[in-house]
Amino acid sequence: MTMFTWFDGRHDFLQYVTQIKSYQLEAERYLSSQREVSGYCAACRGVRKFTVNAGVYFGPLPNLREGLVCECGLGNRNRLIYSAIALETEDHADVQMAILERTSVLYRRLQETYPEIIGSEYMGEGAKGGTLYPVGGISVRHESLTELSFSSCSLDLIVHNDVLEHVFNYRKALEELYRVLRKGGTLIFTCPFFFRLDRELQKARILADGSLELLMGPEYHGDPINAQGALTFYHYGWGLLDDLFRSGFADVRVGVQYDVFSGLVSNNHPEYEYGNMLPIIIRAAK
Ligand SMILES: [Zn+2]
């Protein structure tokens, strides 16, 4: 079974970060020098070959958060979320689960274990929640984080994976995520989380007339539906945990699973104090 270490605040987390730092840097230097390594894949439940470099870089360094890709197609971040889901569900296939992606390898791997999982993508403004749209030969359900079409108190588990930084009104999104969960249900997600930040850093905003204002240089991430990519509105820090509590969640924690043999390491960002991100997930229970 996979091992997370859980934190509810900055102080203990920073202590942990300091404790693993020299081991972390050494391990990631080694991994970055390799083309391929062997490791344990939580989805394959066995030792597989991982391709270290997925073609995403920080200067000359491979981004290991997107890299360390298993033969099954899941990279570091996706195996992390997979193992968090496995832990949460205790492998029960009948949980009422939704994940806000549908065209990804992660969705397909999850569907093998959880045949009832509901996948969706954000199909753009004007799309209707819960409606299917054709994408690359399959029908894909549209969901928007700020206006979910799920009934209130209908899900045991809802998951999203590097989506929240692209949602301008993310507090509304947290309220929606809370609304659709049953009492005792859980939200699990990843997002770029900067452990030195108390409050989120806002990089762009949408003005009252609907236009976009950039507050810093634009940052776009890959988007399976929109070829332009998705604009990053926020870099999150510890205030995100307070926002989750404010939305009603009863138990909010950051979980770290730093495990070199499972290919769960940081993104390998050379700016250790700001850009470096450990393999963390955020878990919030209703
Ligand atoms: Zn695998």
Coordinates of N, CA and C and ligand atoms in Angstrom, one line a residue, residues 41-44 48 50 70-74 79 109, ligand 1:
C41 N 5.0 0.9 -10.2 CA 3.8 1.7 -10.7 C 2.6 1.3 -9.9
A42 N 2.0 2.2 -9.2 CA 0.8 1.9 -8.3 C -0.4 1.5 -9.2
A43 N -0.5 1.9 -10.4 CA -1.6 1.5 -11.3 C -1.3 0.1 -11.9
C44 N -0.1 -0.2 -12.3 CA 0.3 -1.5 -12.8 C 0.4 -2.5 -11.7
R48 N 8.0 -1.6 -13.3 CA 8.0 -1.3 -14.8 C 9.1 -0.4 -15.1
F50 N 10.3 3.2 -16.4 CA 9.9 4.6 -16.5 C 10.8 5.4 -17.4
C70 N 5.6 5.7 -16.9 CA 5.5 4.3 -16.9 C 5.2 3.8 -18.3
E71 N 5.5 2.5 -18.6 CA 5.0 1.9 -19.8 C 3.5 2.0 -20.0
C72 N 2.8 2.1 -18.9 CA 1.3 2.2 -19.1 C 0.9 3.6 -19.4
G73 N 1.8 4.6 -19.4 CA 1.5 5.9 -19.9 C 1.3 6.9 -18.7
L74 N 1.3 6.4 -17.5 CA 1.1 7.4 -16.4 C 2.5 7.9 -15.9
R79 N 0.6 9.0 -11.4 CA 0.6 7.9 -10.5 C 0.4 8.3 -9.0
R109 N -7.0 4.3 -17.3 CA -6.5 3.4 -16.3 C -7.5 3.3 -15.1
Ligands
ZN1 ZN 2.2 1.7 -15.0

